[in-house]
Amino acid sequence: MTINWFDESFKIPLGFGITITIIILLLAIIVPIIVTALTSAKIVWGCPECGKRFKLKWYKRFWIHYSDNAVVPATCPFCHKKVVCTQSFNQHSECDRL
Ligand SMILES: [Zn+2]
């Protein structure tokens, strides 16, 4: 396998090249998921139907990773309706308990 880097070219073993490519692809997928999980775990969401405040599990946020960070479609854990949640204005007080 030959790598062309501007006007230089390197020869590396094919298996090494495939391994590096796979590692870069995995990092490109995993790192945004981890960053989203860590940042969104702290966000308090509000249900427009019942007005309860809750946090979403990181794996629920994972599927809506690419949507707008301020508005998120989810199922409310209190009224179990599919709603479009908005970030709560008060991020510092306790969530409502189930
Ligand atoms: Zn609700």
Tab-separated table of C-alpha atoms and ligand atoms in Angstrom:
chain	number	residue	atom	x	y	z
A	1	MET	CA	0.000	0.000	0.000
A	2	THR	CA	1.357	3.406	-0.967
A	3	ILE	CA	0.417	6.610	0.809
A	4	ASN	CA	0.810	9.844	-1.129
A	5	TRP	CA	1.341	12.799	1.170
A	6	PHE	CA	1.707	15.923	-0.996
A	7	ASP	CA	4.773	15.221	-3.159
A	8	GLU	CA	6.153	12.408	-1.016
A	9	SER	CA	5.011	8.823	-1.016
A	10	PHE	CA	5.451	6.142	1.651
A	11	LYS	CA	5.144	2.400	1.426
A	12	ILE	CA	3.442	0.674	4.384
A	13	PRO	CA	2.148	-2.881	4.800
A	14	LEU	CA	-1.481	-3.260	3.670
A	15	GLY	CA	-2.662	-4.723	6.991
A	16	PHE	CA	-1.189	-1.776	8.882
A	17	GLY	CA	-2.971	0.650	6.574
A	18	ILE	CA	-6.306	-1.126	7.048
A	19	THR	CA	-5.834	-1.159	10.847
A	20	ILE	CA	-5.076	2.588	10.945
A	21	THR	CA	-8.124	3.311	8.737
A	22	ILE	CA	-10.413	1.260	10.985
A	23	ILE	CA	-9.068	2.951	14.146
A	24	ILE	CA	-9.632	6.428	12.643
A	25	LEU	CA	-13.179	5.494	11.555
A	26	LEU	CA	-14.000	4.082	15.024
A	27	LEU	CA	-12.654	7.227	16.714
A	28	ALA	CA	-14.718	9.402	14.365
A	29	ILE	CA	-17.836	7.497	15.438
A	30	ILE	CA	-17.111	6.901	19.139
A	31	VAL	CA	-15.717	10.291	20.187
A	32	PRO	CA	-18.858	12.314	19.210
A	33	ILE	CA	-21.038	9.737	20.994
A	34	ILE	CA	-18.994	10.036	24.200
A	35	VAL	CA	-18.939	13.841	24.005
A	36	THR	CA	-22.715	13.945	23.436
A	37	ALA	CA	-23.344	11.508	26.268
A	38	LEU	CA	-21.211	13.493	28.707
A	39	THR	CA	-22.628	16.901	27.793
A	40	SER	CA	-26.281	15.857	27.478
A	41	ALA	CA	-26.336	13.886	30.738
A	42	LYS	CA	-26.388	17.211	32.586
A	43	ILE	CA	-29.182	18.848	30.565
A	44	VAL	CA	-32.611	19.092	32.204
A	45	TRP	CA	-35.489	18.763	29.729
A	46	GLY	CA	-39.044	19.894	30.110
A	47	CYS	CA	-42.184	18.118	28.846
A	48	PRO	CA	-44.616	20.528	27.115
A	49	GLU	CA	-47.586	18.227	27.912
A	50	CYS	CA	-47.287	17.781	31.675
A	51	GLY	CA	-44.588	20.314	32.549
A	52	LYS	CA	-42.403	17.798	34.417
A	53	ARG	CA	-38.644	18.124	34.377
A	54	PHE	CA	-36.395	15.154	33.625
A	55	LYS	CA	-33.030	14.063	32.288
A	56	LEU	CA	-32.677	11.741	29.323
A	57	LYS	CA	-30.517	8.632	29.464
A	58	TRP	CA	-27.397	8.894	27.353
A	59	TYR	CA	-28.537	6.060	25.048
A	60	LYS	CA	-31.768	7.903	24.352
A	61	ARG	CA	-29.801	10.989	23.448
A	62	PHE	CA	-27.535	8.869	21.265
A	63	TRP	CA	-30.240	8.261	18.650
A	64	ILE	CA	-31.093	11.915	18.395
A	65	HIS	CA	-27.470	12.933	18.320
A	66	TYR	CA	-27.783	14.890	15.100
A	67	SER	CA	-30.893	16.834	16.000
A	68	ASP	CA	-30.910	20.365	17.386
A	69	ASN	CA	-29.436	20.397	20.880
A	70	ALA	CA	-32.110	22.744	22.248
A	71	VAL	CA	-35.157	20.780	21.077
A	72	VAL	CA	-35.314	16.984	21.241
A	73	PRO	CA	-38.028	14.453	20.370
A	74	ALA	CA	-38.423	11.925	23.177
A	75	THR	CA	-40.963	9.971	25.182
A	76	CYS	CA	-41.811	11.705	28.439
A	77	PRO	CA	-41.118	9.350	31.417
A	78	PHE	CA	-44.067	10.886	33.318
A	79	CYS	CA	-46.975	11.016	30.842
A	80	HIS	CA	-45.432	8.541	28.313
A	81	LYS	CA	-46.353	10.707	25.349
A	82	LYS	CA	-44.060	11.287	22.413
A	83	VAL	CA	-43.242	14.946	22.779
A	84	VAL	CA	-40.725	17.469	21.561
A	85	CYS	CA	-38.853	18.389	24.712
A	86	THR	CA	-37.197	21.733	25.220
A	87	GLN	CA	-34.350	22.504	27.556
A	88	SER	CA	-35.611	23.659	30.912
A	89	PHE	CA	-34.877	27.294	31.710
A	90	ASN	CA	-33.811	26.303	35.203
A	91	GLN	CA	-30.882	23.914	34.780
A	92	HIS	CA	-29.754	24.051	38.405
A	93	SER	CA	-32.656	22.803	40.510
A	94	GLU	CA	-33.701	19.177	41.028
A	95	CYS	CA	-35.555	17.097	38.438
A	96	ASP	CA	-39.046	15.776	39.157
A	97	ARG	CA	-39.030	12.233	40.582
A	98	LEU	CA	-40.970	9.408	38.992
B	1	ZN	ZN	-44.942	14.629	30.082
